[in-house]
Short mmCIF file of C-alpha atoms in Angstrom, two decimals:
data_model
loop_
_atom_site.label_atom_id
_atom_site.label_comp_id
_atom_site.label_asym_id
_atom_site.label_seq_id
_atom_site.Cartn_x
_atom_site.Cartn_y
_atom_site.Cartn_z
CA MET A 1 0.24 -0.25 0.02
CA LEU A 2 1.64 3.23 -1.06
CA ASP A 3 0.44 6.63 0.33
CA LEU A 4 0.10 9.07 -2.21
CA PRO A 5 -1.47 12.79 -2.15
CA PRO A 6 -4.47 13.33 -3.69
CA THR A 7 -5.19 14.25 -7.19
CA SER A 8 -6.13 17.98 -6.29
CA SER A 9 -2.59 18.42 -4.93
CA ARG A 10 0.24 20.57 -6.74
CA PRO A 11 1.51 19.56 -10.21
CA SER A 12 4.41 17.32 -9.28
CA CYS A 13 2.24 15.12 -7.22
CA MET A 14 -0.01 14.68 -10.25
CA GLN A 15 2.98 13.40 -12.22
CA THR A 16 4.26 11.43 -9.42
CA GLN A 17 0.69 9.93 -9.65
CA GLU A 18 0.60 9.60 -13.26
CA LEU A 19 4.29 7.74 -13.13
CA VAL A 20 3.07 5.28 -10.59
CA ARG A 21 -0.27 4.46 -12.52
CA GLU A 22 2.19 4.05 -15.57
CA GLU A 23 4.12 1.41 -13.63
CA CYS A 24 1.29 -0.18 -12.25
CA GLU A 25 -0.29 -0.80 -15.52
CA ARG A 26 3.07 -2.00 -16.82
CA TRP A 27 3.28 -4.69 -14.44
CA ALA A 28 -0.17 -5.60 -14.67
CA GLY A 29 0.40 -6.36 -18.37
CA SER A 30 3.24 -8.79 -17.45
CA GLY A 31 0.49 -10.63 -15.27
CA VAL A 32 0.98 -9.12 -11.62
CA ASP A 33 -2.17 -8.71 -9.68
CA VAL A 34 -1.35 -5.03 -8.85
CA ARG A 35 -3.80 -2.11 -8.99
CA TYR A 36 -3.82 1.46 -8.74
CA GLU A 37 -6.34 3.46 -6.29
CA ALA A 38 -6.48 7.36 -5.63
CA ARG A 39 -8.67 9.45 -3.60
CA THR A 40 -10.21 12.59 -4.89
CA ASP A 41 -10.11 14.42 -1.66
CA ARG A 42 -7.90 14.62 1.76
CA ALA A 43 -10.66 13.92 4.29
CA GLY A 44 -8.94 12.31 7.39
CA HIS A 45 -5.06 12.88 5.70
CA LYS A 46 -3.15 9.67 6.11
CA ALA A 47 -5.65 7.89 8.01
CA GLY A 48 -8.24 8.66 5.74
CA ASN A 49 -5.94 7.32 3.05
CA LEU A 50 -5.29 4.32 4.53
CA THR A 51 -8.67 3.49 6.00
CA GLU A 52 -10.18 4.06 2.40
CA GLY A 53 -7.55 1.47 1.11
CA MET A 54 -8.31 -1.38 3.50
CA ARG A 55 -11.92 -1.03 2.22
CA HIS A 56 -10.89 -2.40 -1.12
CA ALA A 57 -12.15 -6.19 -1.43
CA TYR A 58 -8.50 -7.30 -2.53
CA ALA A 59 -7.09 -5.75 0.55
CA ARG A 60 -9.74 -7.32 2.80
CA GLY A 61 -8.66 -10.66 1.29
CA CYS A 62 -4.71 -10.30 2.52
CA GLU A 63 -3.16 -11.63 5.42
CA PHE A 64 -0.48 -9.11 5.68
CA VAL A 65 -0.29 -5.31 4.80
CA ALA A 66 2.75 -3.18 3.96
CA ILE A 67 2.86 0.26 3.78
CA PHE A 68 5.13 2.68 2.31
CA ASP A 69 5.05 6.45 2.04
CA ALA A 70 5.78 7.65 -1.90
CA ASP A 71 9.50 8.44 -0.98
CA PHE A 72 10.44 4.91 0.11
CA GLN A 73 12.29 2.72 -2.46
CA PRO A 74 12.10 -0.83 -0.70
CA SER A 75 14.60 -3.41 -1.79
CA PRO A 76 12.91 -6.36 -4.20
CA ASP A 77 13.63 -8.75 -1.11
CA PHE A 78 11.75 -7.01 1.52
CA LEU A 79 8.93 -9.03 1.93
CA ALA A 80 11.07 -11.98 1.84
CA ARG A 81 12.83 -10.55 4.79
CA THR A 82 9.89 -9.55 7.04
CA VAL A 83 6.85 -11.41 6.20
CA PRO A 84 8.42 -14.79 7.39
CA LEU A 85 8.81 -13.30 10.97
CA LEU A 86 4.58 -12.66 11.05
CA LEU A 87 4.55 -16.60 9.73
CA ARG A 88 6.71 -17.73 12.45
CA ASP A 89 4.75 -15.94 15.45
CA PRO A 90 0.99 -15.69 15.26
CA GLY A 91 0.93 -13.11 18.17
CA LEU A 92 3.17 -10.52 16.31
CA ALA A 93 1.54 -7.50 14.72
CA LEU A 94 4.00 -5.69 13.06
CA VAL A 95 7.45 -5.93 11.56
CA GLN A 96 9.17 -2.54 11.57
CA ALA A 97 12.21 -2.06 9.10
CA ARG A 98 14.77 0.64 9.25
CA TRP A 99 14.99 4.10 7.11
CA GLU A 100 17.91 5.02 4.95
CA PHE A 101 18.35 8.60 3.82
CA ASP A 102 20.12 10.50 1.33
CA GLU A 103 22.08 13.57 2.52
CA CYS A 104 22.50 17.41 2.51
CA LEU A 105 23.71 19.12 5.51
CA LEU A 106 20.21 19.43 7.36
CA THR A 107 19.24 16.07 6.35
CA ARG A 108 22.77 14.75 8.11
CA MET A 109 22.09 16.44 11.22
CA GLN A 110 18.38 14.88 11.08
CA GLU A 111 20.09 11.52 10.36
CA MET A 112 21.98 11.75 13.81
CA SER A 113 18.82 11.96 15.47
CA MET A 114 17.10 9.12 13.79
CA ASP A 115 20.19 6.84 14.14
CA TYR A 116 19.47 7.37 18.10
CA HIS A 117 15.57 6.67 17.36
CA PHE A 118 16.02 3.53 15.15
CA LYS A 119 19.54 2.00 16.87
CA VAL A 120 18.28 2.81 20.60
CA GLU A 121 14.63 3.58 20.95
CA GLN A 122 12.88 1.34 18.48
CA GLN A 123 15.34 -1.56 19.25
CA ALA A 124 15.23 -1.12 22.89
CA GLY A 125 11.52 -0.92 22.85
CA SER A 126 11.47 -4.42 20.49
CA SER A 127 13.74 -6.22 22.93
CA LEU A 128 12.52 -5.38 26.33
CA CYS A 129 8.75 -5.15 25.77
CA SER A 130 7.96 -5.91 21.97
CA PHE A 131 6.68 -2.42 21.93
CA PHE A 132 7.54 0.81 19.92
CA GLY A 133 5.81 3.33 18.12
CA TYR A 134 5.06 2.35 14.41
CA ASN A 135 7.18 4.81 12.23
CA GLY A 136 3.95 5.05 9.73
CA SER A 137 6.11 3.51 6.52
CA ALA A 138 8.50 0.65 5.91
CA GLY A 139 6.61 -1.70 7.88
CA VAL A 140 4.39 -4.75 7.57
CA TRP A 141 1.21 -5.25 9.53
CA ARG A 142 -0.93 -8.21 10.26
CA ARG A 143 -4.38 -7.28 9.13
CA GLN A 144 -6.01 -9.10 11.94
CA ALA A 145 -4.15 -6.76 14.41
CA ILE A 146 -5.20 -3.75 12.37
CA VAL A 147 -8.99 -4.82 12.51
CA GLU A 148 -9.12 -5.74 15.96
CA SER A 149 -7.49 -2.30 16.78
CA GLY A 150 -10.18 -0.61 15.11
CA GLY A 151 -7.87 0.53 12.24
CA TRP A 152 -6.48 3.89 11.68
CA ASP A 153 -7.97 7.12 13.66
CA GLU A 154 -7.62 10.85 12.31
CA ARG A 155 -8.35 12.14 15.90
CA THR A 156 -4.68 13.22 15.89
CA THR A 157 -1.92 13.79 13.74
CA ALA A 158 0.10 10.79 15.28
CA GLU A 159 -2.04 8.01 13.57
CA ASP A 160 0.31 5.41 13.24
CA MET A 161 1.30 5.44 16.63
CA ASP A 162 -2.25 5.64 17.98
CA LEU A 163 -2.86 2.14 16.06
CA ALA A 164 0.42 0.83 17.46
CA LEU A 165 -0.52 2.16 20.88
CA ARG A 166 -4.20 0.38 20.38
CA ALA A 167 -2.99 -2.83 19.26
CA ALA A 168 -0.11 -2.96 22.02
CA LEU A 169 -3.19 -2.80 24.35
CA LEU A 170 -4.82 -5.61 23.10
CA GLY A 171 -1.67 -7.93 23.83
CA TRP A 172 -0.35 -7.91 20.17
CA GLU A 173 3.62 -7.45 19.94
CA PHE A 174 5.70 -5.76 17.46
CA VAL A 175 9.44 -6.69 16.36
CA TYR A 176 11.96 -4.14 14.58
CA VAL A 177 14.68 -5.50 12.16
CA GLY A 178 17.41 -3.18 12.04
CA ASP A 179 19.14 -5.21 9.15
CA VAL A 180 16.33 -4.54 7.00
CA LYS A 181 16.80 -1.00 5.43
CA VAL A 182 14.53 0.96 3.02
CA LYS A 183 15.92 4.19 1.30
CA SER A 184 13.73 7.02 2.18
CA GLU A 185 13.72 10.72 1.78
CA LEU A 186 14.41 13.15 4.81
CA PRO A 187 12.87 17.00 4.56
CA SER A 188 15.40 19.28 2.95
CA SER A 189 14.10 22.49 3.40
CA LEU A 190 13.83 23.98 7.37
CA GLY A 191 10.28 24.85 6.53
CA ALA A 192 9.24 21.38 5.49
CA TYR A 193 11.23 19.95 8.63
CA ARG A 194 9.38 22.48 11.00
CA SER A 195 6.06 21.22 9.86
CA GLN A 196 7.13 17.71 10.25
CA GLN A 197 8.34 18.31 13.78
CA HIS A 198 5.11 19.85 14.89
CA ARG A 199 3.18 16.75 13.90
CA TRP A 200 5.52 14.57 15.17
CA SER A 201 5.41 16.35 18.65
CA CYS A 202 2.04 17.66 18.96
CA GLY A 203 0.35 14.26 17.88
CA PRO A 204 1.92 12.07 20.59
CA ALA A 205 1.23 14.56 23.17
CA LEU A 206 -2.44 14.79 22.09
CA LEU A 207 -2.37 11.02 21.98
CA PHE A 208 -0.90 10.70 25.33
CA LYS A 209 -3.84 12.96 26.84
CA LYS A 210 -6.33 10.89 25.09
CA MET A 211 -5.43 7.53 25.79
CA LEU A 212 -3.57 7.81 29.49
CA ARG A 213 -7.29 6.05 30.93
CA GLU A 214 -6.71 3.63 28.26
CA ILE A 215 -3.40 2.57 29.02
CA VAL A 216 -3.63 2.53 32.73
CA ALA A 217 -6.86 0.42 32.57
CA ALA A 218 -5.80 -1.92 29.87
CA GLU A 219 -6.21 -5.93 31.40
CA ARG A 220 -3.97 -7.40 28.84
CA VAL A 221 -0.91 -5.39 29.73
CA PRO A 222 1.35 -6.29 32.47
CA ALA A 223 1.79 -3.39 34.84
CA TRP A 224 5.70 -3.40 33.69
CA LYS A 225 4.90 -2.60 30.36
CA LYS A 226 2.16 0.08 31.20
CA LEU A 227 4.85 1.96 33.36
CA TYR A 228 7.36 1.49 30.32
CA ILE A 229 4.85 3.30 27.82
CA VAL A 230 3.63 6.04 30.40
CA TYR A 231 7.09 6.80 31.84
CA ASN A 232 9.61 6.09 29.12
CA PHE A 233 8.01 6.17 25.88
CA PHE A 234 5.71 9.25 26.57
CA VAL A 235 6.68 11.30 29.56
CA THR A 236 10.66 10.77 29.62
CA ARG A 237 11.19 10.86 25.73
CA ARG A 238 8.42 13.10 24.44
CA VAL A 239 7.90 15.86 27.10
CA VAL A 240 10.58 16.03 29.66
CA SER A 241 13.72 15.42 27.27
CA THR A 242 12.37 18.28 25.19
CA PHE A 243 11.67 20.89 28.06
CA PHE A 244 14.79 19.75 29.64
CA THR A 245 17.12 20.54 26.39
CA PHE A 246 15.22 23.82 25.82
CA PHE A 247 15.14 25.33 29.32
CA PHE A 248 18.82 24.65 30.22
CA PHE A 249 20.34 26.05 27.04
CA SER A 250 18.02 28.57 26.19
CA VAL A 251 16.47 29.88 29.54
CA LEU A 252 18.88 29.01 32.31
CA LEU A 253 22.13 29.70 30.55
CA PRO A 254 21.19 33.39 29.71
CA ALA A 255 19.61 33.69 33.17
CA LYS A 256 22.89 32.81 34.72
CA THR A 257 24.69 34.95 32.64
CA LEU A 258 22.72 38.12 33.05
CA PHE A 259 22.08 37.57 36.64
CA PRO A 260 25.35 36.64 38.28
CA GLN A 261 23.72 36.26 41.73
CA VAL A 262 22.12 32.90 40.49
CA ARG A 263 24.54 30.34 41.61
CA ILE A 264 24.57 27.09 39.50
CA PRO A 265 27.72 24.87 39.25
CA THR A 266 29.15 24.32 35.74
CA TRP A 267 28.92 20.92 35.89
CA GLN A 268 25.09 21.41 36.46
CA MET A 269 24.63 24.20 34.17
CA VAL A 270 26.58 22.83 31.00
CA CYS A 271 27.95 19.54 31.39
CA VAL A 272 25.06 17.50 32.21
CA PRO A 273 22.38 19.13 29.65
CA THR A 274 25.33 18.83 27.10
CA ALA A 275 25.76 14.73 27.91
CA THR A 276 22.20 14.30 27.89
CA THR A 277 22.01 15.59 24.29
CA LEU A 278 24.91 13.99 23.29
CA LEU A 279 23.83 10.66 24.48
CA ASN A 280 20.54 11.34 22.05
CA SER A 281 23.45 11.02 19.03
CA ALA A 282 24.18 6.98 20.13
CA GLY A 283 24.06 5.03 17.44
CA THR A 284 25.45 7.69 14.83
CA PRO A 285 28.62 6.50 12.89
CA TRP A 286 31.00 8.75 14.44
CA ARG A 287 33.75 8.72 11.52
CA ARG A 288 31.51 10.40 9.52
CA SER A 289 29.58 12.50 11.93
CA ALA A 290 32.40 13.89 14.35
CA HIS A 291 32.58 16.97 12.91
CA LEU A 292 28.89 17.61 12.86
CA VAL A 293 28.56 17.35 16.62
CA VAL A 294 28.77 21.00 17.53
CA PRO A 295 26.27 22.07 14.79
CA TRP A 296 24.14 19.34 15.78
CA VAL A 297 23.93 19.90 19.63
CA ALA A 298 23.03 23.45 18.64
CA PHE A 299 20.18 22.45 16.19
CA GLU A 300 18.86 20.05 18.78
CA ASN A 301 18.61 22.48 21.41
CA ALA A 302 17.08 25.21 19.06
CA MET A 303 14.68 22.65 17.88
CA ALA A 304 13.68 21.81 21.11
CA LEU A 305 11.86 25.28 21.57
CA HIS A 306 10.00 24.50 18.25
CA ARG A 307 8.77 20.75 19.45
CA PHE A 308 8.05 21.90 23.31
CA LYS A 309 5.51 24.34 21.64
CA ALA A 310 4.04 21.92 19.72
CA ILE A 311 4.11 19.50 22.90
CA LEU A 312 2.24 22.56 24.74
CA ILE A 313 -0.39 22.57 21.73
CA GLY A 314 -1.10 18.95 21.97
CA LEU A 315 -1.65 18.70 25.67
CA PHE A 316 -4.00 21.98 25.71
CA GLU A 317 -5.55 21.21 22.51
CA ALA A 318 -4.87 24.33 21.13
CA GLY A 319 -5.66 25.52 17.55
CA ARG A 320 -3.22 24.04 15.51
CA ALA A 321 -3.30 20.43 17.66
CA ASN A 322 -4.76 18.55 14.41
CA GLU A 323 -2.95 20.85 11.74
CA TRP A 324 -1.84 18.46 9.12
CA ILE A 325 0.69 19.91 6.48
CA VAL A 326 2.24 17.25 4.03
CA THR A 327 6.08 16.85 4.35
CA ARG A 328 7.45 18.53 1.24
CA LYS A 329 10.24 16.30 -0.30
CA SER A 330 12.42 17.60 -2.85
CA GLY A 331 12.89 14.28 -4.86
CA ASN A 332 16.52 13.89 -3.97
CA GLY A 333 17.34 17.28 -5.86
CA ARG A 334 15.88 15.84 -9.30
CA PRO A 335 14.18 18.38 -11.28
CA THR A 336 10.34 18.42 -11.56
CA PRO A 337 9.65 17.68 -15.34
CA GLY A 338 8.32 20.89 -16.91
CA ALA A 339 9.89 22.96 -14.27
CA GLU A 340 12.99 24.33 -16.36
CA GLY A 341 10.74 27.11 -17.87
CA ARG A 342 9.10 28.05 -14.75
CA ARG A 343 10.19 31.35 -12.51
CA LEU A 344 11.98 30.35 -9.68
CA LYS A 345 10.98 32.70 -6.40
CA ARG A 346 12.45 31.88 -3.12
CA ARG A 347 9.84 31.91 -0.16
CA CYS A 348 11.41 32.54 3.29
CA ARG A 349 9.52 33.10 6.77
CA LEU A 350 10.58 34.73 9.80
CA HIS A 351 10.10 32.82 12.77
CA TRP A 352 10.12 35.67 15.78
CA LEU A 353 10.50 33.36 18.65
CA GLU A 354 13.50 31.85 17.71
CA LEU A 355 14.95 34.96 17.02
CA LEU A 356 14.01 36.60 19.86
CA VAL A 357 15.55 33.56 22.03
CA GLY A 358 18.64 34.21 19.63
CA ALA A 359 18.96 37.82 20.55
CA LEU A 360 18.64 36.97 24.50
CA LEU A 361 21.55 34.44 23.87
CA LEU A 362 23.67 36.77 21.74
CA ALA A 363 23.34 39.51 24.35
CA SER A 364 23.87 37.41 27.43
CA GLY A 365 26.97 35.91 25.45
CA CYS A 366 28.06 39.28 24.73
CA TYR A 367 27.64 40.37 28.34
CA ASP A 368 29.47 37.22 29.70
CA CYS A 369 32.64 37.80 27.11
CA VAL A 370 33.00 41.50 28.50
CA HIS A 371 31.87 41.48 32.33
CA GLY A 372 31.97 37.58 33.17
CA HIS A 373 34.01 35.63 35.29
CA GLY A 374 33.42 32.36 33.22
CA TYR A 375 32.96 30.68 29.48
CA PHE A 376 29.45 30.25 29.27
CA TYR A 377 29.84 32.53 26.34
CA LEU A 378 31.31 29.71 24.40
CA PHE A 379 28.00 28.06 24.40
CA ALA A 380 26.00 30.90 23.99
CA LEU A 381 27.26 32.59 21.26
CA PRO A 382 27.30 29.69 19.28
CA GLN A 383 23.86 28.59 20.02
CA SER A 384 22.54 32.12 19.17
CA ILE A 385 24.10 31.73 15.51
CA MET A 386 21.87 28.63 15.37
CA TYR A 387 18.72 30.44 16.53
CA PHE A 388 19.29 33.09 14.00
CA ALA A 389 19.95 30.46 11.30
CA ILE A 390 16.58 28.75 12.09
CA GLY A 391 14.69 32.24 12.46
CA PHE A 392 15.88 33.30 8.95
CA GLU A 393 15.63 29.90 7.65
CA LEU A 394 19.08 29.79 6.46
CA LEU A 395 19.55 26.06 6.72
CA GLY A 396 18.68 23.35 4.16
CA VAL A 397 17.11 23.78 0.51
CA HIS A 398 14.58 26.51 -0.25
CA HIS A 399 11.56 25.25 -2.34
CA THR A 400 10.82 27.18 -5.40
CA SER A 401 7.31 27.91 -7.09
#
């Protein structure tokens, strides 16, 4: 099952749909049972797409469902390496594969975070309690588990995590296979990445609020697994760690610099939060990523502001709690057919909150450099530069129209 945008989307999406249609027709002509389906509206977003796809008779007759977003390129042996795991274990609901990416500076820094997510979070959840958040693509589901769990629900922007959580509360188990890798694409523009991170932060926060009682009341899940889901999966990883990163580097650091009477030991002020952030890069191949550690730490600290704001929107169900913006991808830099003759126009937004925090860090860094007695400016000034880079959208590829 391939998740494509509707026919009413921008021209490049329509061209992609036409390419998929032609490829399906080519394989169907050679005797392969493959079909092309597309919706004409976007109701329910991705959850609506997948729900509609599961209603077709040929989908209802399948025991397993493999799902890929449009930018994923599975290898020919993907099903041969994943489906046998489901056949061997009837209690297994999901087999999740690892994602691989193409690179620019922005996507390399994203990949460092994704390395931790896959090699530590997903692997640990799979090994310890057979539970983790479904990534939404490059996974094979047992159809029975989808049906018993109620299918996809559009109540949050984390519809994939929602389905996985409901399945886990019914006693289904998941397995992550890190040696099966599927090539995909990360957003190469800062605007697209911010939209994606808003959805990935706001959706789980809203889902946690809606399902906390169901998690606690679940009868088929042991108490230790409930504790893991509530404390580790939701509270620690998706709320506390984000707040911790933002608060120490972007609030407490300038406060300590501008108000010397605030006495906080250096090891608590700098060493602990820096070590905590660096631990989130565990799993990254250091031979090709060591030179990106400093900008990556600054980038993660700055993005924590955007993520924490999205978490608050989700927890309080504010106006943008269910905002869904399709993550725009560049197609690995390949030009869109027919785009050569179009006039290119750069679109850039100013993000005032990031610019404000960047100005605060710059002021505190300069003050500490001139009047201070420590070396906090060595942290404040580089961090302010990253805030300005994000506030002016100087990172990544700028999409054109």
